[in-house]
Coordinates of C-alpha atoms in Angstrom, one line a residue:
M154 CA -24.5 3.7 14.5
K155 CA -22.0 5.8 12.5
L156 CA -24.7 8.6 12.2
F157 CA -24.8 9.1 15.9
P158 CA -21.4 10.8 16.3
L159 CA -22.2 13.0 13.3
L160 CA -25.4 14.2 15.0
V161 CA -23.6 14.9 18.3
L162 CA -20.9 16.9 16.4
A163 CA -23.6 18.9 14.6
V164 CA -25.3 19.8 17.9
W165 CA -21.9 20.6 19.5
L166 CA -21.0 23.1 16.8
F167 CA -24.1 25.3 17.6
P168 CA -23.7 28.0 20.2
A169 CA -25.0 27.1 23.7
K170 CA -27.5 30.0 23.7
L171 CA -29.3 28.3 20.7
L172 CA -29.4 25.0 22.5
A173 CA -31.3 26.8 25.3
S174 CA -34.3 27.0 23.0
C175 CA -35.5 23.5 23.9
S176 CA -38.8 22.1 25.2
P177 CA -38.0 19.0 27.3
D178 CA -40.5 16.6 28.7
M179 CA -40.2 13.6 30.9
M180 CA -42.5 10.7 31.7
L181 CA -42.2 7.8 34.1
L182 CA -44.1 4.6 33.7
G183 CA -44.3 1.8 36.2
Q184 CA -46.2 -1.5 36.0
V185 CA -46.7 -4.8 37.7
S186 CA -48.0 -7.7 35.6
Y187 CA -49.0 -11.3 36.1
T188 CA -48.7 -14.0 33.4
N189 CA -50.1 -17.5 33.4
K190 CA -49.0 -19.8 30.5
A191 CA -50.4 -23.2 29.8
L192 CA -48.1 -26.1 28.7
S193 CA -46.9 -25.5 25.1
I194 CA -45.8 -27.9 22.3
W195 CA -42.1 -27.1 23.0
R196 CA -39.7 -29.0 25.2
I197 CA -36.1 -28.1 26.0
D198 CA -34.0 -30.8 27.7
G199 CA -37.4 -32.5 28.2
K200 CA -38.9 -29.6 30.1
N201 CA -41.3 -26.8 29.4
P202 CA -39.2 -23.7 28.3
Y203 CA -41.7 -21.2 29.8
T204 CA -42.5 -20.3 33.4
A205 CA -46.1 -21.3 34.1
N206 CA -46.8 -18.4 36.5
N207 CA -44.7 -15.3 37.0
V208 CA -45.0 -11.6 38.2
Y209 CA -43.0 -8.9 36.5
N210 CA -42.1 -5.4 37.6
D211 CA -41.4 -2.9 34.7
L212 CA -40.1 0.6 34.8
V213 CA -39.7 3.0 31.9
L214 CA -38.3 6.6 31.9
K215 CA -39.0 8.6 28.7
Y216 CA -37.3 11.8 27.8
D217 CA -38.5 14.0 24.9
S218 CA -37.1 17.3 23.7
V219 CA -37.4 19.6 20.7
C220 CA -34.6 22.1 20.3
H221 CA -34.8 25.0 17.8
L222 CA -31.2 25.4 16.9
I223 CA -31.9 28.0 14.2
E224 CA -35.3 29.6 14.3
E225 CA -37.6 28.2 11.7
K226 CA -34.6 26.5 10.0
V227 CA -32.9 23.8 12.0
D228 CA -34.5 21.6 14.8
L229 CA -33.3 18.8 16.9
D230 CA -36.0 16.3 17.9
M231 CA -35.2 13.5 20.3
S232 CA -37.0 10.8 22.2
L233 CA -35.1 8.4 24.5
Y234 CA -36.3 5.5 26.7
G235 CA -34.7 3.8 29.6
L236 CA -36.3 0.4 30.2
A237 CA -35.9 -2.1 33.1
Y238 CA -37.7 -5.1 34.4
Y239 CA -37.5 -7.6 37.2
P240 CA -39.3 -11.0 37.4
H241 CA -40.3 -12.4 40.8
E242 CA -39.4 -16.0 39.6
D243 CA -36.5 -16.9 37.5
V244 CA -37.5 -17.0 33.8
D245 CA -37.1 -20.2 31.8
S246 CA -35.0 -21.0 28.7
F247 CA -37.2 -19.4 26.1
E248 CA -37.7 -16.2 28.1
K249 CA -34.1 -15.2 29.0
D250 CA -32.8 -11.8 28.0
D251 CA -29.2 -10.8 27.8
N252 CA -29.9 -8.0 30.4
H253 CA -32.7 -6.4 32.3
L254 CA -31.7 -2.8 31.5
R255 CA -32.0 -1.2 28.1
L256 CA -31.6 2.3 26.5
L257 CA -33.7 2.9 23.4
I258 CA -33.1 5.8 21.0
D259 CA -36.5 6.1 19.6
K260 CA -35.9 9.3 17.7
L261 CA -32.8 11.5 17.2
K262 CA -33.8 13.7 14.3
L263 CA -31.9 16.7 12.9
S264 CA -34.3 18.7 10.6
Y265 CA -33.5 21.4 8.1
A266 CA -36.3 23.5 6.5
V267 CA -35.1 24.1 2.9
S268 CA -38.2 26.2 2.2
D269 CA -41.8 26.6 3.5
N270 CA -42.8 23.1 2.2
V271 CA -39.5 21.2 1.7
R272 CA -37.7 19.6 4.7
G273 CA -34.8 17.3 5.2
D274 CA -34.4 14.9 8.2
L275 CA -31.3 13.1 9.2
G276 CA -30.7 10.7 12.1
K277 CA -32.8 8.0 13.8
L278 CA -36.2 8.3 12.3
R279 CA -39.7 6.8 12.7
S280 CA -41.4 5.4 9.7
K281 CA -45.0 6.5 9.1
S282 CA -47.7 4.2 10.2
G283 CA -50.5 3.0 7.9
L284 CA -54.3 3.1 8.1
F285 CA -54.7 -0.1 10.1
Y286 CA -54.2 -1.1 13.7
L287 CA -53.6 -4.8 12.9
Q288 CA -51.3 -4.8 9.9
S289 CA -50.9 -2.1 7.2
P290 CA -49.7 -3.5 3.8
A291 CA -48.7 0.0 2.8
S292 CA -46.2 0.3 5.7
L293 CA -43.2 -1.0 3.9
M294 CA -40.5 0.2 6.3
N295 CA -40.9 -2.3 9.0
N296 CA -38.4 -3.0 11.8
Y297 CA -38.0 -5.4 14.7
Y298 CA -39.3 -5.4 18.2
S299 CA -36.8 -3.8 20.7
G300 CA -38.3 -4.6 24.1
F301 CA -37.8 -7.5 26.5
K302 CA -38.8 -11.1 25.8
P303 CA -41.1 -12.0 28.8
S304 CA -42.5 -8.6 29.7
R305 CA -43.5 -5.2 28.4
I306 CA -45.4 -2.1 29.3
Y307 CA -48.9 -2.4 28.1
D308 CA -49.8 1.3 28.0
Y309 CA -50.8 2.2 24.4
S310 CA -48.3 5.1 24.3
M311 CA -45.5 2.5 24.3
K312 CA -46.7 0.5 21.3
Q313 CA -44.8 2.6 18.8
A314 CA -41.6 2.8 20.9
Y315 CA -41.2 -0.9 21.0
S316 CA -40.7 -1.0 17.2
E317 CA -37.1 0.0 16.5
S318 CA -36.7 3.2 14.5
F319 CA -34.2 3.4 11.6
W320 CA -31.0 5.3 11.0
G321 CA -31.3 7.2 7.7
A322 CA -32.6 10.3 6.0
V323 CA -35.9 11.6 4.6
I324 CA -36.5 14.5 2.3
S325 CA -40.1 15.6 1.9
K326 CA -42.3 18.2 0.2
D327 CA -45.7 18.9 1.6
T328 CA -48.3 21.2 0.2
E329 CA -52.1 21.5 0.6
K330 CA -52.6 19.4 -2.6
Q331 CA -50.0 16.6 -2.3
S332 CA -47.1 15.1 -0.3
L333 CA -44.0 13.6 -1.8
S334 CA -41.0 12.1 0.2
L335 CA -37.9 9.9 -0.3
S336 CA -36.7 7.8 2.6
V337 CA -33.3 6.2 2.7
S338 CA -32.3 3.5 5.2
P339 CA -28.8 2.3 4.5
K340 CA -27.5 -1.2 5.4
L341 CA -25.2 -0.7 8.4
T342 CA -24.8 -4.3 9.5
Q343 CA -26.2 -7.9 9.1
I344 CA -28.0 -10.2 11.4
D345 CA -25.7 -13.0 12.5
K346 CA -27.7 -14.6 15.4
R347 CA -30.9 -15.9 13.8
Y348 CA -31.2 -18.3 16.8
E349 CA -31.7 -15.3 19.1
S350 CA -34.8 -13.2 19.6
S351 CA -34.6 -9.7 18.1
S352 CA -34.7 -8.3 21.7
N353 CA -31.2 -9.7 22.1
W354 CA -29.9 -8.2 18.9
S355 CA -28.2 -4.8 18.6
A356 CA -30.4 -1.8 17.8
T357 CA -28.7 -1.5 14.4
E358 CA -29.5 -5.1 13.6
R359 CA -33.1 -4.5 14.4
S360 CA -33.3 -1.4 12.1
N361 CA -30.6 -1.3 9.5
A362 CA -29.7 -4.8 8.3
N363 CA -31.1 -4.2 4.8
E364 CA -30.7 -1.5 2.2
R365 CA -34.0 0.3 1.6
Y366 CA -35.2 3.3 -0.5
M367 CA -38.8 4.3 -0.3
I368 CA -40.7 6.9 -2.4
S369 CA -44.1 7.9 -1.0
Y370 CA -46.8 10.0 -2.6
T371 CA -50.1 11.2 -1.2
D372 CA -52.7 13.3 -3.0
Y373 CA -55.3 15.5 -1.2
R374 CA -57.2 16.7 -4.2
F375 CA -59.9 14.0 -4.4
G376 CA -62.3 15.3 -1.8
E377 CA -63.4 12.5 0.5
H378 CA -60.7 10.2 -0.9
T379 CA -57.0 10.3 0.2
P380 CA -55.1 8.0 -2.1
S381 CA -51.4 7.3 -1.6
M382 CA -48.6 5.1 -3.1
N383 CA -45.4 3.7 -1.7
L384 CA -42.6 2.3 -3.8
M385 CA -39.8 0.3 -2.0
L386 CA -36.5 -0.4 -3.7
G387 CA -33.2 -1.9 -2.5
D388 CA -32.8 -5.4 -1.0
S389 CA -36.6 -5.8 -1.0
K390 CA -38.9 -4.5 -3.7
S391 CA -42.5 -3.7 -3.2
V392 CA -45.3 -1.3 -4.4
A393 CA -48.3 -0.4 -2.2
F394 CA -51.4 1.6 -2.7
S395 CA -53.8 2.9 0.0
N396 CA -57.0 5.0 0.1
S397 CA -59.0 6.4 3.0
Y398 CA -62.6 7.3 2.0
N399 CA -64.5 9.5 4.4
Y400 CA -68.1 8.6 3.6
S401 CA -69.0 11.1 6.3
P402 CA -67.0 13.1 8.9
Q403 CA -67.5 10.1 11.3
F404 CA -67.4 7.1 9.0
A405 CA -64.3 6.0 7.1
I406 CA -63.6 3.1 4.7
N407 CA -59.9 2.2 4.4
A408 CA -58.1 0.0 2.0
E409 CA -54.5 -0.9 1.4
L410 CA -52.9 -3.3 -1.2
A411 CA -49.3 -4.2 -1.6
Y412 CA -47.5 -6.3 -4.2
H413 CA -44.1 -7.7 -3.1
F414 CA -41.5 -9.0 -5.6
N415 CA -40.0 -11.3 -2.9
Q416 CA -41.0 -12.7 0.5
Q417 CA -41.2 -10.3 3.4
W418 CA -40.3 -12.7 6.2
R419 CA -38.4 -15.9 6.6
H420 CA -40.2 -19.3 6.0
L421 CA -39.4 -22.8 7.0
E422 CA -37.9 -24.7 4.1
T423 CA -39.7 -28.0 3.6
G424 CA -36.6 -29.7 2.2
K425 CA -34.4 -28.8 5.1
A426 CA -37.1 -29.9 7.6
E427 CA -37.1 -33.3 5.9
M428 CA -33.3 -33.4 6.1
V429 CA -33.5 -33.0 9.9
Q430 CA -36.1 -35.7 10.1
H431 CA -33.7 -38.0 8.2
Y432 CA -30.9 -37.1 10.6
A433 CA -29.0 -34.8 8.3
F434 CA -28.3 -31.4 9.9
P435 CA -28.4 -28.2 7.7
A436 CA -26.9 -25.0 9.1
D437 CA -30.2 -23.1 8.7
L438 CA -33.9 -24.0 8.4
Y439 CA -35.5 -20.7 7.3
T440 CA -35.1 -18.4 4.3
T441 CA -36.8 -15.8 2.2
S442 CA -37.4 -16.7 -1.5
N443 CA -38.0 -14.6 -4.6
D444 CA -41.6 -15.7 -4.7
D445 CA -43.9 -12.7 -5.2
G446 CA -46.8 -12.0 -2.9
V447 CA -49.8 -9.8 -2.2
E448 CA -51.1 -8.2 1.0
L449 CA -54.6 -6.8 1.3
A450 CA -56.3 -4.9 4.2
L451 CA -59.9 -3.6 4.3
G452 CA -61.5 -1.7 7.2
L453 CA -64.4 0.3 8.5
Q454 CA -64.1 2.8 11.3
Y455 CA -66.8 4.9 13.0
T456 CA -66.1 7.7 15.4
T457 CA -69.0 9.1 17.6
D458 CA -69.7 12.7 18.6
R459 CA -68.0 11.9 21.9
F460 CA -64.9 10.6 20.2
S461 CA -65.4 7.0 21.0
Q462 CA -64.2 4.8 18.1
F463 CA -65.3 1.4 16.7
G464 CA -63.7 -0.5 13.9
V465 CA -63.4 -3.8 12.0
E466 CA -60.5 -4.9 9.8
Y467 CA -59.8 -7.8 7.5
Y468 CA -56.2 -8.7 6.6
F469 CA -54.9 -11.2 4.0
Q470 CA -51.3 -12.2 3.0
S471 CA -50.6 -14.7 0.2
E472 CA -47.2 -15.7 1.7
G473 CA -48.8 -16.9 5.0
Y474 CA -48.5 -20.6 5.8
S475 CA -51.2 -22.9 4.4
A476 CA -52.6 -25.5 6.8
A477 CA -50.3 -28.2 5.3
E478 CA -47.2 -25.9 5.5
W479 CA -48.0 -25.1 9.1
R480 CA -48.5 -28.7 10.0
K481 CA -45.0 -29.5 8.7
Q482 CA -43.6 -27.0 11.2
T483 CA -45.5 -28.4 14.2
D484 CA -44.6 -31.9 13.1
L485 CA -40.9 -30.9 13.0
I486 CA -41.2 -29.5 16.6
R487 CA -42.7 -32.8 17.8
F488 CA -40.0 -34.8 16.0
L489 CA -37.3 -32.7 17.7
N490 CA -39.0 -33.2 21.1
Q491 CA -38.3 -36.9 21.1
E492 CA -35.6 -38.1 23.4
A493 CA -32.8 -39.6 21.4
K494 CA -30.8 -40.7 24.5
V495 CA -27.6 -39.7 22.8
A496 CA -26.3 -36.5 24.4
L497 CA -24.9 -34.9 21.2
L498 CA -28.1 -35.7 19.3
D499 CA -30.4 -34.3 22.1
Q500 CA -28.3 -31.1 22.1
A501 CA -28.6 -30.8 18.4
F502 CA -32.4 -31.2 18.6
D503 CA -32.6 -28.6 21.3
A504 CA -30.5 -26.2 19.2
Y505 CA -32.9 -26.5 16.3
K506 CA -35.8 -25.8 18.6
Y507 CA -34.1 -22.6 19.8
L508 CA -33.6 -21.6 16.2
M509 CA -37.2 -22.4 15.2
A510 CA -38.7 -20.5 18.2
A511 CA -36.5 -17.5 17.5
E512 CA -37.4 -17.4 13.8
I513 CA -41.2 -17.7 14.5
S514 CA -41.0 -15.1 17.3
N515 CA -39.0 -12.7 15.1
T516 CA -41.5 -12.8 12.3
S517 CA -44.1 -11.6 14.9
N518 CA -41.5 -9.1 16.2
K519 CA -41.3 -7.5 12.8
G520 CA -45.1 -7.0 12.8
Y521 CA -46.1 -9.9 10.6
F522 CA -48.5 -12.8 11.1
L523 CA -47.9 -16.4 10.1
G524 CA -51.2 -17.3 8.5
K525 CA -53.3 -16.0 5.6
H526 CA -56.6 -14.6 6.8
Y527 CA -57.3 -12.5 9.9
L528 CA -60.1 -10.5 11.4
N529 CA -59.6 -7.7 13.9
T530 CA -62.3 -5.7 15.8
Y531 CA -61.6 -2.9 18.2
A532 CA -63.4 -0.3 20.3
S533 CA -62.3 2.7 22.3
F534 CA -64.7 4.5 24.7
L535 CA -64.0 8.0 26.0
M536 CA -65.8 8.9 29.2
N537 CA -66.8 12.3 30.6
D538 CA -64.0 12.2 33.2
Q539 CA -61.5 11.7 30.3
S540 CA -60.9 8.0 31.3
S541 CA -61.0 5.5 28.5
I542 CA -61.5 1.9 27.7
Q543 CA -59.8 0.3 24.8
S544 CA -60.3 -3.3 23.6
F545 CA -59.5 -5.5 20.6
I546 CA -60.0 -9.1 19.3
V547 CA -57.8 -10.6 16.7
L548 CA -58.9 -13.9 15.0
N549 CA -56.8 -16.3 12.9
M550 CA -59.6 -17.4 10.5
R551 CA -58.0 -20.7 9.7
D552 CA -57.1 -22.2 13.0
K553 CA -59.5 -20.1 15.1
S554 CA -56.8 -19.0 17.6
S555 CA -57.3 -15.5 18.9
L556 CA -55.8 -12.6 20.8
L557 CA -58.0 -10.5 23.1
G558 CA -57.2 -7.4 25.2
I559 CA -58.8 -4.7 27.2
T560 CA -57.3 -1.7 29.0
Y561 CA -58.8 0.9 31.3
N562 CA -57.0 4.3 31.6
K563 CA -57.8 7.1 34.0
P564 CA -56.1 10.5 34.6
L565 CA -56.2 11.6 38.3
E566 CA -57.6 15.0 39.0
K567 CA -55.7 15.6 42.2
L568 CA -52.4 16.0 40.4
D569 CA -53.6 18.1 37.5
K570 CA -53.9 15.0 35.5
K571 CA -50.1 14.5 35.5
L572 CA -50.7 11.0 36.9
E573 CA -52.6 8.4 35.0
M574 CA -53.5 4.9 36.2
Y575 CA -54.2 2.0 33.9
T576 CA -55.1 -1.6 34.2
G577 CA -56.1 -4.4 31.9
V578 CA -56.1 -8.1 30.9
Y579 CA -54.9 -9.9 27.7
T580 CA -55.2 -13.5 26.5
A581 CA -53.9 -15.7 23.7
F582 CA -56.2 -18.6 23.0
G583 CA -55.7 -21.6 20.8
N584 CA -54.6 -25.2 20.8
Q585 CA -50.9 -26.2 20.9
D586 CA -50.8 -26.4 17.1
S587 CA -52.3 -23.0 16.4
E588 CA -50.5 -19.7 15.8
F589 CA -51.5 -17.9 19.0
G590 CA -51.4 -21.0 21.1
L591 CA -48.0 -22.3 19.8
F592 CA -46.1 -21.0 22.8
G593 CA -48.8 -21.9 25.2
E594 CA -52.3 -20.4 25.9
T595 CA -51.7 -17.2 27.9
I596 CA -53.7 -15.1 30.4
G597 CA -52.2 -12.0 31.8
S598 CA -53.2 -8.9 33.8
Y599 CA -51.4 -5.7 34.6
L600 CA -51.7 -2.5 36.7
G601 CA -49.6 0.5 36.0
F602 CA -49.1 4.3 36.2
K603 CA -47.9 7.0 33.9
Y604 CA -46.6 10.3 35.4
H605 CA -45.8 13.4 33.4
F606 CA -43.2 15.6 35.0

């Protein structure tokens, strides 16, 4: 957070008349949602750690502004979110947040145009997304989820905001033929509370707990092909390649491949799991090793003349749990569920379950999956009245658990389309030992609005 005072000072040094050249925008989102969770494999103090049925009220206020501090030279671009939620029923042990109010600095970027095609950015920055909706191997600058544990706004405009942006700097050169950039994300802190969900960490822990340097290159000189390469250095080392092939103006074939020199997320150590089952108690259960790994994503995407979109994606990661490795994890959870009838031992078992649940959740909170093979299909339909329907299905190809969702969004003509209404449903299907059913099969629905001031 040391960069924040520097940015404030930089803005303060500019004359007030220059600060007047700003383009502010505000948006208010409100939502009521209902969630039903089936009984999961987990027990805390002998009880289900999730509320079976609950209703949540969520409210988000977003503020955007771009200020031209020096014409065509220096800009200040900011995006801030205020989040709040209230559950109708008290949430249970695995769902508790430290607070129900939160301020997110999604973007606070001071930009300086060195020349017509060279620019430097400093502040809280967003990393570029890849070619895939499900998981992009070429997106190497991944950060943790910053929203609340039991509830979130399901409007698609909020998806990016829930992933914490990073404090750092980017210098880039963009021409018609190619693009080259260097991104720097310094290590500003370390994560101490692995037994907590990332939603209860500080913003800096979610974004800048590792030292990262990324060089990115994209070439536009190959006609229908757009190849790119990312090289990550620092605490984690990776190299990734991607290519988008426009077979026609409407049909695209996408591919991304990444090679990692160490694991990207924390895995359960088999030896430590066995120690617990023999009543020896290590301080930690999860770690990242120096084992190398590969990620691969392949996808097809078709866009109609009316801008409806259809796609299918396949994703593979070599470091995902095998069936045997995953079974050791669920076996350990069941072992820890047993009632020892010795207070200190029962408390120790519950503490390990809190740790395991947090570690598993935080892997997902960083955008990763836990298995090896996945299939994703999605569709987006744009209607004549500018309303839209968006849907997706994600399948874990090993355990057959799945995620499904559909959202309907409609701008209202009466208020010059400043007000949009949306509604939808989502599900997580799978048995208690599966990835998407591990925390209980879930069915949810939501109704919300989005108002542009």
